[in-house]
PDB file of C-alpha atoms in Angstrom:
ATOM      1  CA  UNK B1306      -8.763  14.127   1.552  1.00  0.00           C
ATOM      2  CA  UNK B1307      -8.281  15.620  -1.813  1.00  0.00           C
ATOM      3  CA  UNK B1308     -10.155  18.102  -3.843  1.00  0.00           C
ATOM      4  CA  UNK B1309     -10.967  18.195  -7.220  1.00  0.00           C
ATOM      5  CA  UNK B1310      -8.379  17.803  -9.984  1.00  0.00           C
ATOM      6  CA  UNK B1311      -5.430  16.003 -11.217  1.00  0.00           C
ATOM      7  CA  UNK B1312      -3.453  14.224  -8.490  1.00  0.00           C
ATOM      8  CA  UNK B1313      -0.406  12.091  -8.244  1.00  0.00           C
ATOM      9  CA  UNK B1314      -0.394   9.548  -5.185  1.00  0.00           C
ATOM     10  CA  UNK B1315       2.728   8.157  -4.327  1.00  0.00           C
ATOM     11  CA  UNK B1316       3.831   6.494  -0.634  1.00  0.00           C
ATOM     12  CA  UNK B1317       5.545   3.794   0.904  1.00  0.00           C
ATOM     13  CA  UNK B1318       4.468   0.949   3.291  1.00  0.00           C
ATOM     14  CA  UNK B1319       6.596  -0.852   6.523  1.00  0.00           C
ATOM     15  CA  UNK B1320       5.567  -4.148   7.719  1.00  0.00           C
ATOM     16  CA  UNK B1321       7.129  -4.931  11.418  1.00  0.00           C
ATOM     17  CA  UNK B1322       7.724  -8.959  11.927  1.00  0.00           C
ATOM     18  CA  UNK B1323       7.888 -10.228  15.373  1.00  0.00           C
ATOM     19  CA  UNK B1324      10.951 -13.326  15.212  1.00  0.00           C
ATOM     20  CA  UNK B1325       8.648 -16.084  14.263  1.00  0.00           C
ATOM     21  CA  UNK B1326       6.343 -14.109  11.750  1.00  0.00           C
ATOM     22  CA  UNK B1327       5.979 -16.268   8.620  1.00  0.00           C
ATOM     23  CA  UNK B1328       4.199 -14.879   5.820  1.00  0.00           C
ATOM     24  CA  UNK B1329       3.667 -15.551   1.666  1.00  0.00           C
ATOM     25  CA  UNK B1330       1.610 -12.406   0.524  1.00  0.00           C
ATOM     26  CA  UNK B1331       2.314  -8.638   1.024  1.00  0.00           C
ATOM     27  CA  UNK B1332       0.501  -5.610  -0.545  1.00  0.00           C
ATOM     28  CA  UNK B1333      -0.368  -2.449  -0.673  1.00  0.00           C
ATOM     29  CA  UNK B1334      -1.310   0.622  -2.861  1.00  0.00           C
ATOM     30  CA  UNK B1335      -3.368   3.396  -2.709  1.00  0.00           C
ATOM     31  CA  UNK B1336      -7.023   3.684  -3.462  1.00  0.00           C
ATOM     32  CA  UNK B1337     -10.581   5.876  -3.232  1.00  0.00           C
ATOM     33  CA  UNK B1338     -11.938   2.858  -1.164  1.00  0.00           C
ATOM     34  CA  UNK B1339     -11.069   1.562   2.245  1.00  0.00           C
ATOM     35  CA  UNK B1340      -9.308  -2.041   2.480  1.00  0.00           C
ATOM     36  CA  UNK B1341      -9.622  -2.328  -1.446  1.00  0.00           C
ATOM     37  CA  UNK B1342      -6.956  -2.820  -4.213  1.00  0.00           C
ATOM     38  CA  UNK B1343      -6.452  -1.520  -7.915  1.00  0.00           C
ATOM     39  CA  UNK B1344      -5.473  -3.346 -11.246  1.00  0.00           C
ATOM     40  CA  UNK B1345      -2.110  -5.559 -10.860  1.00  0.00           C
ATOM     41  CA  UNK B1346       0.376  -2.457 -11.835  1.00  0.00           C
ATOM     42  CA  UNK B1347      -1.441   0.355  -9.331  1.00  0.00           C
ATOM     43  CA  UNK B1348      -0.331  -2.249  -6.098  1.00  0.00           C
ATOM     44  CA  UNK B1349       3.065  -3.323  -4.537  1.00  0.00           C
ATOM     45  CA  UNK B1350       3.058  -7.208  -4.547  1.00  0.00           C
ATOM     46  CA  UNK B1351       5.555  -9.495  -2.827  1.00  0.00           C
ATOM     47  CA  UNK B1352       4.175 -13.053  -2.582  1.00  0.00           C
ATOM     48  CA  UNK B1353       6.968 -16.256  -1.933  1.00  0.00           C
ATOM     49  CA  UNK B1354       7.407 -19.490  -0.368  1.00  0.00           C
ATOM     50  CA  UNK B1355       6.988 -19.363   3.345  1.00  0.00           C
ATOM     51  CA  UNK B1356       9.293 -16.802   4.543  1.00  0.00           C
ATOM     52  CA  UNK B1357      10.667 -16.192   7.825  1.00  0.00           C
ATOM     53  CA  UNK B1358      12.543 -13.001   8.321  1.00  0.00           C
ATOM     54  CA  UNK B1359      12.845 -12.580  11.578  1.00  0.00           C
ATOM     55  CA  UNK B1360      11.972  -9.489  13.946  1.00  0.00           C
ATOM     56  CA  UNK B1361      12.232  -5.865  12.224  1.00  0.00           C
ATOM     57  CA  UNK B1362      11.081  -4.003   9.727  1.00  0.00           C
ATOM     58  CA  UNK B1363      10.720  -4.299   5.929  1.00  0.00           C
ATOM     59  CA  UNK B1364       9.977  -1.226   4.199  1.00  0.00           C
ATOM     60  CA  UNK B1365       8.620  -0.546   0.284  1.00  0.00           C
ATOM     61  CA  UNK B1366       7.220   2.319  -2.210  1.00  0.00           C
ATOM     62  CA  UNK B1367       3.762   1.885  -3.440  1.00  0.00           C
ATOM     63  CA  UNK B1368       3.348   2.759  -7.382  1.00  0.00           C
ATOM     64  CA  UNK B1369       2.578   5.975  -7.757  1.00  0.00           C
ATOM     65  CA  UNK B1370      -0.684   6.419  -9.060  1.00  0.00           C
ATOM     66  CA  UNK B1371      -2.529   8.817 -10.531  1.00  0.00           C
ATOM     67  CA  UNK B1372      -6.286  10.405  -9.975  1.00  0.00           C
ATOM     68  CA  UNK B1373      -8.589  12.376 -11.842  1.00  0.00           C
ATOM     69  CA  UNK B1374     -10.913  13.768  -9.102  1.00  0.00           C
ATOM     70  CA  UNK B1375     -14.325  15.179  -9.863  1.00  0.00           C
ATOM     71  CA  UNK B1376     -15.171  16.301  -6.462  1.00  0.00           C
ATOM     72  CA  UNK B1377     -13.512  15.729  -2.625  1.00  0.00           C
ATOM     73  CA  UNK B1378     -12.400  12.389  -2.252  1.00  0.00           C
ATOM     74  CA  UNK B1379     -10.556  10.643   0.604  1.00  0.00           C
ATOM     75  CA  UNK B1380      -7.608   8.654  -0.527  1.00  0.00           C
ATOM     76  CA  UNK B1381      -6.555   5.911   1.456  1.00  0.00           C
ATOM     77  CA  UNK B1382      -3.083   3.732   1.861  1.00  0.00           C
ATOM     78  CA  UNK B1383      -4.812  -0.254   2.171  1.00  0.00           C
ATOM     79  CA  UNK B1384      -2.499  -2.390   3.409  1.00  0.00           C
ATOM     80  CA  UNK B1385      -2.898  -6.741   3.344  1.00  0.00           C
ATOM     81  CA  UNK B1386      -0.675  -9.427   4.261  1.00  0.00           C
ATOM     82  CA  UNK B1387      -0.980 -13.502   4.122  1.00  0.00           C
ATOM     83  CA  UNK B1388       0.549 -14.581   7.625  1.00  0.00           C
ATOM     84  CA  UNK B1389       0.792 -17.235  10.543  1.00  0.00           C
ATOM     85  CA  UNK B1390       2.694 -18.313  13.450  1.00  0.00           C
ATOM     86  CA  UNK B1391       2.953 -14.844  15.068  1.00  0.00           C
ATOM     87  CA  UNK B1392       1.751 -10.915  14.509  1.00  0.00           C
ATOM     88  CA  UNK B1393       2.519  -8.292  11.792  1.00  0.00           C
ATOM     89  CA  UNK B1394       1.831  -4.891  11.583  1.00  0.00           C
ATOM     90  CA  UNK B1395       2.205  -2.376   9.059  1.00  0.00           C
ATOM     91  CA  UNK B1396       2.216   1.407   9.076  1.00  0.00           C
ATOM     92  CA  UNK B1397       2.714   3.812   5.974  1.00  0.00           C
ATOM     93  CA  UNK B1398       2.853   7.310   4.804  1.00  0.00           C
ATOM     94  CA  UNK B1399       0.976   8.545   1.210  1.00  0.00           C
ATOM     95  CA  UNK B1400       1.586  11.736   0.203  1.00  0.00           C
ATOM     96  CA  UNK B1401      -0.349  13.438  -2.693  1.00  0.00           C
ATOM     97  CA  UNK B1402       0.717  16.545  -5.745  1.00  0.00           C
ATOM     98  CA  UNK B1403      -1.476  18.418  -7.701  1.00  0.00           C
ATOM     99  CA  UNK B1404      -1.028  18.468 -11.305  1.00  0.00           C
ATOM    100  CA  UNK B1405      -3.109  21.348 -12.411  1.00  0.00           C
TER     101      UNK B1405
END
């Protein structure tokens, strides 16, 4: 949660593959809405052929991004991923610097 004023949103985001995990479509960036994403250049994007990686971790920065606040607004690391065969999960951290 972040008060008024001018912010700077940066963060990164970790998908964990189980061995059979296939996926086409990774994203994430930060937002003022739940589960929603910004224009093209405010999101990290991955998308592929059918890719298999294997079990682990892949790891990547969001943009950093910057708000304008007029009043106390939650700020929220959304996360999405095209997928089959097996599970995903992802995890993240955002972290946030006032400007003025």
């Amino acid at each position: 949660i972040l008060t008024a004023g001018d912010w700077t949103v940066t963060g990164c985001v970790a998908f964990t593959f189980a061995g059979s995990t296939s996926y086409t479509l990774l994203q994430a960036g930060s937002h003022t809405v739940t589960a929603a994403f910004g224009a093209q250049e405010t999101i990290f994007t991955l998308q592929q052929p059918a890719t298999v990686p294997g079990a682990g971790d892949m790891s990547f920065p969001i943009p950093t991004r910057r708000f304008l606040l007029v009043g106390t607004t939650t700020i929220y690391l959304n996360t999405s991923a095209t997928f089959t065969v097996s599970t995903l999960k992802a995890y993240g951290t955002i972290g946030a610097t006032r400007k003025r």
